[in-house]
mmCIF file of C-alpha atoms and ligand atoms in Angstrom:
data_model
loop_
_atom_site.group_PDB
_atom_site.id
_atom_site.type_symbol
_atom_site.label_atom_id
_atom_site.label_comp_id
_atom_site.label_asym_id
_atom_site.label_seq_id
_atom_site.Cartn_x
_atom_site.Cartn_y
_atom_site.Cartn_z
ATOM 1 C CA UNK A 1 0.031 -0.048 0.106
ATOM 2 C CA UNK A 2 1.326 3.446 -1.057
ATOM 3 C CA UNK A 3 2.120 5.330 2.363
ATOM 4 C CA UNK A 4 0.163 8.295 1.070
ATOM 5 C CA UNK A 5 -2.980 6.087 0.485
ATOM 6 C CA UNK A 6 -5.354 6.264 3.296
ATOM 7 C CA UNK A 7 -7.694 3.857 1.628
ATOM 8 C CA UNK A 8 -7.132 1.342 -1.284
ATOM 9 C CA UNK A 9 -10.011 -0.536 -2.848
ATOM 10 C CA UNK A 10 -9.017 -3.311 -5.129
ATOM 11 C CA UNK A 11 -11.799 -5.234 -7.419
ATOM 12 C CA UNK A 12 -14.714 -4.395 -5.017
ATOM 13 C CA UNK A 13 -17.902 -6.125 -5.988
ATOM 14 C CA UNK A 14 -21.262 -5.701 -4.211
ATOM 15 C CA UNK A 15 -23.765 -7.888 -5.444
ATOM 16 C CA UNK A 16 -27.361 -8.453 -4.231
ATOM 17 C CA UNK A 17 -29.037 -11.904 -5.067
ATOM 18 C CA UNK A 18 -32.521 -11.437 -6.691
ATOM 19 C CA UNK A 19 -35.451 -13.826 -7.253
ATOM 20 C CA UNK A 20 -33.928 -16.286 -9.683
ATOM 21 C CA UNK A 21 -35.595 -17.713 -12.643
ATOM 22 C CA UNK A 22 -35.395 -21.693 -13.410
ATOM 23 C CA UNK A 23 -33.175 -22.122 -10.328
ATOM 24 C CA UNK A 24 -30.270 -19.866 -11.758
ATOM 25 C CA UNK A 25 -28.763 -17.582 -9.248
ATOM 26 C CA UNK A 26 -29.153 -13.992 -10.483
ATOM 27 C CA UNK A 27 -27.701 -10.834 -8.989
ATOM 28 C CA UNK A 28 -27.906 -7.049 -9.129
ATOM 29 C CA UNK A 29 -24.474 -5.975 -9.509
ATOM 30 C CA UNK A 30 -24.483 -2.462 -7.815
ATOM 31 C CA UNK A 31 -20.629 -2.322 -7.635
ATOM 32 C CA UNK A 32 -18.953 -4.608 -10.343
ATOM 33 C CA UNK A 33 -15.321 -4.723 -9.753
ATOM 34 C CA UNK A 34 -14.162 -1.226 -8.707
ATOM 35 C CA UNK A 35 -10.495 -0.359 -7.790
ATOM 36 C CA UNK A 36 -9.280 2.962 -6.530
ATOM 37 C CA UNK A 37 -7.250 4.800 -3.848
ATOM 38 C CA UNK A 38 -7.940 7.620 -1.642
ATOM 39 C CA UNK A 39 -4.883 9.793 -0.759
ATOM 40 C CA UNK A 40 -4.240 11.274 2.527
ATOM 41 C CA UNK A 41 -5.647 14.697 2.551
ATOM 42 C CA UNK A 42 -7.524 14.672 -0.669
ATOM 43 C CA UNK A 43 -11.237 15.070 -1.509
ATOM 44 C CA UNK A 44 -12.073 12.218 -4.068
ATOM 45 C CA UNK A 45 -15.475 12.966 -5.663
ATOM 46 C CA UNK A 46 -17.506 10.128 -6.879
ATOM 47 C CA UNK A 47 -20.340 11.193 -9.374
ATOM 48 C CA UNK A 48 -22.890 9.632 -11.528
ATOM 49 C CA UNK A 49 -26.624 9.276 -12.017
ATOM 50 C CA UNK A 50 -28.832 7.814 -9.557
ATOM 51 C CA UNK A 51 -28.543 4.074 -9.550
ATOM 52 C CA UNK A 52 -24.884 3.969 -10.777
ATOM 53 C CA UNK A 53 -23.729 2.475 -7.399
ATOM 54 C CA UNK A 54 -21.913 5.409 -6.085
ATOM 55 C CA UNK A 55 -23.806 5.409 -2.598
ATOM 56 C CA UNK A 56 -23.467 1.642 -2.229
ATOM 57 C CA UNK A 57 -19.636 1.889 -3.147
ATOM 58 C CA UNK A 58 -19.355 4.565 -0.268
ATOM 59 C CA UNK A 59 -21.162 2.467 2.100
ATOM 60 C CA UNK A 60 -19.192 -0.611 1.140
ATOM 61 C CA UNK A 61 -15.728 0.643 1.531
ATOM 62 C CA UNK A 62 -16.508 1.684 5.152
ATOM 63 C CA UNK A 63 -18.190 -1.587 5.736
ATOM 64 C CA UNK A 64 -21.737 -0.319 6.438
ATOM 65 C CA UNK A 65 -22.542 -2.734 3.484
ATOM 66 C CA UNK A 66 -21.066 -6.194 3.080
ATOM 67 C CA UNK A 67 -19.100 -6.508 0.111
ATOM 68 C CA UNK A 68 -19.414 -9.690 -2.045
ATOM 69 C CA UNK A 69 -15.523 -9.839 -3.034
ATOM 70 C CA UNK A 70 -12.390 -7.695 -3.351
ATOM 71 C CA UNK A 71 -10.048 -6.021 -1.035
ATOM 72 C CA UNK A 72 -10.409 -2.689 1.148
ATOM 73 C CA UNK A 73 -7.090 -1.595 3.145
ATOM 74 C CA UNK A 74 -7.901 1.282 5.489
ATOM 75 C CA UNK A 75 -4.732 2.961 6.921
ATOM 76 C CA UNK A 76 -2.809 -0.084 6.238
ATOM 77 C CA UNK A 77 -5.386 -2.572 7.657
ATOM 78 C CA UNK A 78 -7.153 -5.176 5.465
ATOM 79 C CA UNK A 79 -10.748 -4.638 6.607
ATOM 80 C CA UNK A 80 -12.326 -6.640 3.621
ATOM 81 C CA UNK A 81 -13.587 -9.461 5.822
ATOM 82 C CA UNK A 82 -14.259 -7.439 9.149
ATOM 83 C CA UNK A 83 -17.703 -7.986 10.690
ATOM 84 C CA UNK A 84 -19.379 -5.256 12.842
ATOM 85 C CA UNK A 85 -17.483 -6.211 15.963
ATOM 86 C CA UNK A 86 -14.068 -6.224 14.347
ATOM 87 C CA UNK A 87 -15.028 -2.982 12.436
ATOM 88 C CA UNK A 88 -15.737 -1.139 15.837
ATOM 89 C CA UNK A 89 -12.324 0.095 16.568
ATOM 90 C CA UNK A 90 -11.722 1.015 12.846
ATOM 91 C CA UNK A 91 -15.023 3.333 13.019
ATOM 92 C CA UNK A 92 -12.772 5.650 14.839
ATOM 93 C CA UNK A 93 -10.791 6.084 11.466
ATOM 94 C CA UNK A 94 -13.896 6.262 9.141
ATOM 95 C CA UNK A 95 -17.103 8.072 9.563
ATOM 96 C CA UNK A 96 -20.076 8.671 7.348
ATOM 97 C CA UNK A 97 -22.316 11.917 6.762
ATOM 98 C CA UNK A 98 -25.556 10.936 5.240
ATOM 99 C CA UNK A 99 -28.024 12.672 2.724
ATOM 100 C CA UNK A 100 -30.862 13.173 4.912
ATOM 101 C CA UNK A 101 -29.738 14.461 8.298
ATOM 102 C CA UNK A 102 -33.164 14.415 9.756
ATOM 103 C CA UNK A 103 -33.550 10.602 9.125
ATOM 104 C CA UNK A 104 -30.009 9.955 10.264
ATOM 105 C CA UNK A 105 -30.442 11.617 13.701
ATOM 106 C CA UNK A 106 -32.217 9.853 16.511
ATOM 107 C CA UNK A 107 -35.158 12.299 17.282
ATOM 108 C CA UNK A 108 -35.194 11.109 20.907
ATOM 109 C CA UNK A 109 -31.837 12.027 21.543
ATOM 110 C CA UNK A 110 -30.555 15.628 22.292
ATOM 111 C CA UNK A 111 -27.778 17.047 20.327
ATOM 112 C CA UNK A 112 -25.568 16.626 23.350
ATOM 113 C CA UNK A 113 -26.186 12.989 23.542
ATOM 114 C CA UNK A 114 -26.005 12.540 19.572
ATOM 115 C CA UNK A 115 -22.440 13.666 19.783
ATOM 116 C CA UNK A 116 -21.539 12.160 23.063
ATOM 117 C CA UNK A 117 -22.414 8.697 22.147
ATOM 118 C CA UNK A 118 -19.592 7.857 19.766
ATOM 119 C CA UNK A 119 -17.183 9.640 22.243
ATOM 120 C CA UNK A 120 -18.486 7.390 24.975
ATOM 121 C CA UNK A 121 -18.466 4.283 22.706
ATOM 122 C CA UNK A 122 -14.791 4.827 21.932
ATOM 123 C CA UNK A 123 -13.656 5.811 25.298
ATOM 124 C CA UNK A 124 -12.616 9.496 24.186
ATOM 125 C CA UNK A 125 -13.332 11.294 27.510
ATOM 126 C CA UNK A 126 -11.945 10.365 30.926
ATOM 127 C CA UNK A 127 -15.131 11.823 32.818
ATOM 128 C CA UNK A 128 -18.157 13.675 32.402
ATOM 129 C CA UNK A 129 -16.547 17.230 32.470
ATOM 130 C CA UNK A 130 -14.179 16.070 29.772
ATOM 131 C CA UNK A 131 -16.966 14.643 27.661
ATOM 132 C CA UNK A 132 -19.076 18.003 27.899
ATOM 133 C CA UNK A 133 -16.017 20.121 26.905
ATOM 134 C CA UNK A 134 -15.304 17.763 23.827
ATOM 135 C CA UNK A 135 -19.080 17.753 22.725
ATOM 136 C CA UNK A 136 -19.204 21.621 23.161
ATOM 137 C CA UNK A 137 -15.898 22.175 21.177
ATOM 138 C CA UNK A 138 -17.251 19.720 18.383
ATOM 139 C CA UNK A 139 -20.334 21.799 18.268
ATOM 140 C CA UNK A 140 -18.440 25.110 17.901
ATOM 141 C CA UNK A 141 -16.383 23.589 15.192
ATOM 142 C CA UNK A 142 -19.350 23.120 12.938
ATOM 143 C CA UNK A 143 -20.696 26.670 13.742
ATOM 144 C CA UNK A 144 -23.204 25.807 16.552
ATOM 145 C CA UNK A 145 -23.474 27.231 19.933
ATOM 146 C CA UNK A 146 -23.147 25.737 23.359
ATOM 147 C CA UNK A 147 -27.036 26.295 23.980
ATOM 148 C CA UNK A 148 -27.815 24.058 20.894
ATOM 149 C CA UNK A 149 -26.514 21.130 22.882
ATOM 150 C CA UNK A 150 -29.743 20.644 24.843
ATOM 151 C CA UNK A 151 -32.143 20.783 21.866
ATOM 152 C CA UNK A 152 -33.548 17.963 19.757
ATOM 153 C CA UNK A 153 -33.108 17.550 16.037
ATOM 154 C CA UNK A 154 -36.719 18.648 15.062
ATOM 155 C CA UNK A 155 -35.773 22.154 16.569
ATOM 156 C CA UNK A 156 -33.228 22.609 13.824
ATOM 157 C CA UNK A 157 -33.311 23.803 10.018
ATOM 158 C CA UNK A 158 -32.037 21.342 7.364
ATOM 159 C CA UNK A 159 -28.715 23.239 7.307
ATOM 160 C CA UNK A 160 -28.194 23.122 11.082
ATOM 161 C CA UNK A 161 -29.181 19.331 11.048
ATOM 162 C CA UNK A 162 -26.482 18.711 8.465
ATOM 163 C CA UNK A 163 -23.946 20.479 10.845
ATOM 164 C CA UNK A 164 -25.096 18.149 13.578
ATOM 165 C CA UNK A 165 -24.577 15.172 11.347
ATOM 166 C CA UNK A 166 -21.080 16.477 10.565
ATOM 167 C CA UNK A 167 -20.461 17.100 14.275
ATOM 168 C CA UNK A 168 -21.538 13.435 15.081
ATOM 169 C CA UNK A 169 -18.949 12.201 12.293
ATOM 170 C CA UNK A 170 -16.298 14.464 13.797
ATOM 171 C CA UNK A 171 -16.817 13.300 17.429
ATOM 172 C CA UNK A 172 -14.384 10.518 17.028
ATOM 173 C CA UNK A 173 -11.633 12.530 15.342
ATOM 174 C CA UNK A 174 -11.870 10.323 12.213
ATOM 175 C CA UNK A 175 -9.120 10.468 9.309
ATOM 176 C CA UNK A 176 -11.660 9.722 6.612
ATOM 177 C CA UNK A 177 -15.125 11.054 6.157
ATOM 178 C CA UNK A 178 -17.350 9.382 3.691
ATOM 179 C CA UNK A 179 -20.063 12.082 2.735
ATOM 180 C CA UNK A 180 -22.987 10.509 0.633
ATOM 181 C CA UNK A 181 -24.989 13.324 -0.988
ATOM 182 C CA UNK A 182 -24.514 15.557 2.070
ATOM 183 C CA UNK A 183 -25.917 18.685 0.497
ATOM 184 C CA UNK A 184 -28.362 17.485 -2.018
ATOM 185 C CA UNK A 185 -31.358 17.655 0.366
ATOM 186 C CA UNK A 186 -30.615 21.410 1.218
ATOM 187 C CA UNK A 187 -31.600 24.699 -0.385
ATOM 188 C CA UNK A 188 -28.858 26.056 -2.743
ATOM 189 C CA UNK A 189 -27.826 28.948 -0.569
ATOM 190 C CA UNK A 190 -27.326 26.557 2.387
ATOM 191 C CA UNK A 191 -25.457 24.080 0.287
ATOM 192 C CA UNK A 192 -22.907 26.677 -0.227
ATOM 193 C CA UNK A 193 -22.561 27.208 3.531
ATOM 194 C CA UNK A 194 -22.234 23.378 4.329
ATOM 195 C CA UNK A 195 -19.734 22.858 1.652
ATOM 196 C CA UNK A 196 -17.675 25.958 2.866
ATOM 197 C CA UNK A 197 -17.840 24.520 6.345
ATOM 198 C CA UNK A 198 -16.706 21.007 4.986
ATOM 199 C CA UNK A 199 -13.702 22.754 3.282
ATOM 200 C CA UNK A 200 -12.691 24.552 6.344
ATOM 201 C CA UNK A 201 -12.877 21.321 8.467
ATOM 202 C CA UNK A 202 -10.959 19.542 6.054
ATOM 203 C CA UNK A 203 -8.070 21.902 6.227
ATOM 204 C CA UNK A 204 -8.250 22.561 9.928
ATOM 205 C CA UNK A 205 -8.432 18.916 11.061
ATOM 206 C CA UNK A 206 -6.399 17.421 8.252
ATOM 207 C CA UNK A 207 -9.340 15.348 6.978
ATOM 208 C CA UNK A 208 -9.715 13.216 3.884
ATOM 209 C CA UNK A 209 -13.104 12.901 2.220
ATOM 210 C CA UNK A 210 -14.825 10.630 -0.204
ATOM 211 C CA UNK A 211 -17.657 12.918 -1.551
ATOM 212 C CA UNK A 212 -20.405 11.123 -3.123
ATOM 213 C CA UNK A 213 -22.710 13.217 -5.171
ATOM 214 C CA UNK A 214 -24.850 13.555 -8.414
ATOM 215 C CA UNK A 215 -24.327 17.253 -8.902
ATOM 216 C CA UNK A 216 -21.194 17.967 -10.982
ATOM 217 C CA UNK A 217 -20.978 21.315 -9.884
ATOM 218 C CA UNK A 218 -20.822 20.655 -6.213
ATOM 219 C CA UNK A 219 -18.372 17.874 -6.645
ATOM 220 C CA UNK A 220 -16.161 20.349 -8.847
ATOM 221 C CA UNK A 221 -16.250 22.674 -6.068
ATOM 222 C CA UNK A 222 -15.013 20.538 -3.270
ATOM 223 C CA UNK A 223 -13.071 17.823 -4.969
ATOM 224 C CA UNK A 224 -9.218 17.242 -5.941
ATOM 225 C CA UNK A 225 -10.033 14.142 -7.963
ATOM 226 C CA UNK A 226 -13.179 12.949 -9.458
ATOM 227 C CA UNK A 227 -14.449 9.511 -10.422
ATOM 228 C CA UNK A 228 -17.311 9.120 -12.730
ATOM 229 C CA UNK A 229 -19.465 5.874 -12.172
ATOM 230 C CA UNK A 230 -21.686 4.221 -14.589
ATOM 231 C CA UNK A 231 -23.724 1.080 -13.753
ATOM 232 C CA UNK A 232 -21.252 -0.157 -11.055
ATOM 233 C CA UNK A 233 -17.810 0.806 -12.573
ATOM 234 C CA UNK A 234 -15.656 3.730 -12.830
ATOM 235 C CA UNK A 235 -15.502 4.924 -16.582
ATOM 236 C CA UNK A 236 -13.122 7.976 -15.957
ATOM 237 C CA UNK A 237 -11.049 9.133 -13.011
ATOM 238 C CA UNK A 238 -8.982 12.270 -13.209
ATOM 239 C CA UNK A 239 -7.774 15.248 -11.220
ATOM 240 C CA UNK A 240 -10.446 18.079 -11.161
ATOM 241 C CA UNK A 241 -8.816 20.283 -13.740
ATOM 242 C CA UNK A 242 -8.345 17.560 -16.435
ATOM 243 C CA UNK A 243 -11.796 15.989 -15.933
ATOM 244 C CA UNK A 244 -13.713 19.212 -16.135
ATOM 245 C CA UNK A 245 -11.450 20.937 -18.816
ATOM 246 C CA UNK A 246 -10.835 17.813 -20.849
ATOM 247 C CA UNK A 247 -13.436 14.952 -20.321
ATOM 248 C CA UNK A 248 -12.605 11.950 -22.216
ATOM 249 C CA UNK A 249 -15.303 9.494 -21.786
ATOM 250 C CA UNK A 250 -18.495 10.094 -23.753
ATOM 251 C CA UNK A 251 -20.547 9.789 -20.504
ATOM 252 C CA UNK A 252 -18.478 12.226 -18.801
ATOM 253 C CA UNK A 253 -18.767 14.542 -21.743
ATOM 254 C CA UNK A 254 -22.429 14.174 -21.811
ATOM 255 C CA UNK A 255 -22.928 14.736 -18.116
ATOM 256 C CA UNK A 256 -20.656 17.880 -18.375
ATOM 257 C CA UNK A 257 -22.456 19.359 -21.315
ATOM 258 C CA UNK A 258 -25.621 19.326 -19.021
ATOM 259 C CA UNK A 259 -23.913 21.509 -16.259
ATOM 260 C CA UNK A 260 -25.259 25.226 -16.595
ATOM 261 C CA UNK A 261 -22.586 27.577 -17.020
ATOM 262 C CA UNK A 262 -22.567 31.044 -15.562
ATOM 263 C CA UNK A 263 -21.885 33.018 -18.677
ATOM 264 C CA UNK A 264 -25.052 33.248 -20.789
ATOM 265 C CA UNK A 265 -23.205 34.067 -24.070
ATOM 266 C CA UNK A 266 -20.963 30.945 -23.660
ATOM 267 C CA UNK A 267 -22.057 28.330 -26.404
ATOM 268 C CA UNK A 268 -22.017 24.691 -25.192
ATOM 269 C CA UNK A 269 -23.099 21.848 -27.141
ATOM 270 C CA UNK A 270 -25.405 19.646 -25.023
ATOM 271 C CA UNK A 271 -25.091 15.995 -25.670
ATOM 272 C CA UNK A 272 -28.370 14.255 -24.917
ATOM 273 C CA UNK A 273 -28.264 10.857 -23.865
ATOM 274 C CA UNK A 274 -30.887 8.494 -25.194
ATOM 275 C CA UNK A 275 -32.917 6.250 -22.757
ATOM 276 C CA UNK A 276 -32.431 5.594 -18.982
ATOM 277 C CA UNK A 277 -29.558 4.087 -17.160
ATOM 278 C CA UNK A 278 -30.011 0.301 -17.866
ATOM 279 C CA UNK A 279 -30.614 -2.141 -14.829
ATOM 280 C CA UNK A 280 -27.705 -3.421 -12.936
ATOM 281 C CA UNK A 281 -29.651 -6.755 -12.830
ATOM 282 C CA UNK A 282 -28.930 -7.419 -16.596
ATOM 283 C CA UNK A 283 -26.370 -4.828 -17.682
ATOM 284 C CA UNK A 284 -25.487 -4.493 -21.339
ATOM 285 C CA UNK A 285 -22.617 -6.535 -22.696
ATOM 286 C CA UNK A 286 -19.370 -5.028 -23.624
ATOM 287 C CA UNK A 287 -19.008 -1.569 -22.771
ATOM 288 C CA UNK A 288 -22.057 -1.075 -20.287
ATOM 289 C CA UNK A 289 -22.405 2.545 -21.833
ATOM 290 C CA UNK A 290 -22.991 1.121 -25.214
ATOM 291 C CA UNK A 291 -26.673 1.291 -25.413
ATOM 292 C CA UNK A 292 -26.748 5.145 -24.779
ATOM 293 C CA UNK A 293 -23.300 6.121 -26.235
ATOM 294 C CA UNK A 294 -23.261 8.648 -29.204
ATOM 295 C CA UNK A 295 -19.949 7.199 -30.334
ATOM 296 C CA UNK A 296 -20.624 3.391 -29.894
ATOM 297 C CA UNK A 297 -18.665 1.305 -32.521
ATOM 298 C CA UNK A 298 -19.137 -2.640 -33.209
ATOM 299 C CA UNK A 299 -16.525 -3.699 -30.660
ATOM 300 C CA UNK A 300 -18.154 -1.777 -27.853
ATOM 301 C CA UNK A 301 -21.085 -4.202 -27.901
ATOM 302 C CA UNK A 302 -19.158 -7.188 -27.170
ATOM 303 C CA UNK A 303 -15.944 -6.148 -25.456
ATOM 304 C CA UNK A 304 -15.429 -4.397 -22.299
ATOM 305 C CA UNK A 305 -12.754 -1.516 -22.700
ATOM 306 C CA UNK A 306 -9.665 -1.715 -20.615
ATOM 307 C CA UNK A 307 -8.166 1.041 -18.700
ATOM 308 C CA UNK A 308 -6.295 3.857 -20.655
ATOM 309 C CA UNK A 309 -4.011 6.096 -18.968
ATOM 310 C CA UNK A 310 -4.289 9.637 -20.425
ATOM 311 C CA UNK A 311 -1.771 11.267 -18.137
ATOM 312 C CA UNK A 312 -0.352 10.860 -14.881
ATOM 313 C CA UNK A 313 -3.686 11.257 -12.946
ATOM 314 C CA UNK A 314 -6.175 10.724 -15.702
ATOM 315 C CA UNK A 315 -7.539 7.409 -16.932
ATOM 316 C CA UNK A 316 -10.414 6.273 -18.887
ATOM 317 C CA UNK A 317 -12.249 3.175 -19.745
ATOM 318 C CA UNK A 318 -13.168 3.508 -23.510
ATOM 319 C CA UNK A 319 -12.339 1.934 -26.967
ATOM 320 C CA UNK A 320 -11.879 5.235 -28.508
ATOM 321 C CA UNK A 321 -8.519 5.598 -26.776
ATOM 322 C CA UNK A 322 -7.122 2.133 -27.721
ATOM 323 C CA UNK A 323 -4.196 2.430 -30.077
ATOM 324 C CA UNK A 324 -4.819 -0.905 -31.514
ATOM 325 C CA UNK A 325 -8.171 0.279 -32.919
ATOM 326 C CA UNK A 326 -6.938 3.644 -34.440
HETATM 327 FE FE1 SF4 B 401 -18.766 4.537 -26.246
HETATM 328 FE FE2 SF4 B 401 -17.418 2.499 -27.066
HETATM 329 FE FE3 SF4 B 401 -16.328 4.319 -25.563
HETATM 330 FE FE4 SF4 B 401 -18.125 2.610 -24.431
HETATM 331 S S1 SF4 B 401 -16.313 1.947 -25.302
HETATM 332 S S2 SF4 B 401 -17.947 4.807 -24.069
HETATM 333 S S3 SF4 B 401 -19.634 2.500 -26.113
HETATM 334 S S4 SF4 B 401 -17.088 4.724 -27.596
#
């Protein structure tokens, strides 16, 4: 494992069995053999349409979801086969922030207890006094006040609830935070505030993020590198500048063509994708994107493309970049 990598995932598959026909086992292949690394101190954005497997992958790499096969190494420890009990000490290293802060906060617990609970579980305070100090310090880090500690989740706005969700994740002083659509349930003006907060916390606390979202503008704002997922696989992974300025995969090009630009005079050719994302239960053969790809070739229908390295930090899975086919 590269010393700079906080997390390495190799050929991770997350399959769900479905009712089979004629006794044959069938699966929904939510994540279908994904490999990537997360470097210390970076934000890796993961984008794709709903159903592409990005949230499942996020939950899988922190073992909130069992993986079917593959290897996950977190801070040098192979956690691939860890059950919930073995994972408990590792939860100090990796925490999640969820999309819907209201659903993820226990409505019967005060904000104090929501943040104190993980601290108690991990024995992070010697006594009640230290616990109180730590809870209040964590609240302040996310821009809330001491008096908020005695209130309950329903007394807060959506943005404040997400701040509480972030505070709960920070309670155990993790290295890695996996944020699953953390701002998509919030109003746009509130989104910016929460993203700014996450940026500041990352710098102040030396955090590393995996940031899962469907909104490319949000991902562009916060990420250092971005992976684009389609039907359970990455199709392109690159540093932010390369991906947004020089998208190589037709799917990335289509997604980016739909992002509004601030300059009304700027001309941008919109690539319209036909049809919906196919089912992960019965994905297309060859390149999984071939049923919607405007540049589809014959080979794409039967042969899955390999990984092509375009530059040091930019790789793409597409036959268009296969020198042998040129
Ligand atoms: Fe399109 Fe073929 Fe590239 Fe797939 S491999 S994205 S179908 S050109």
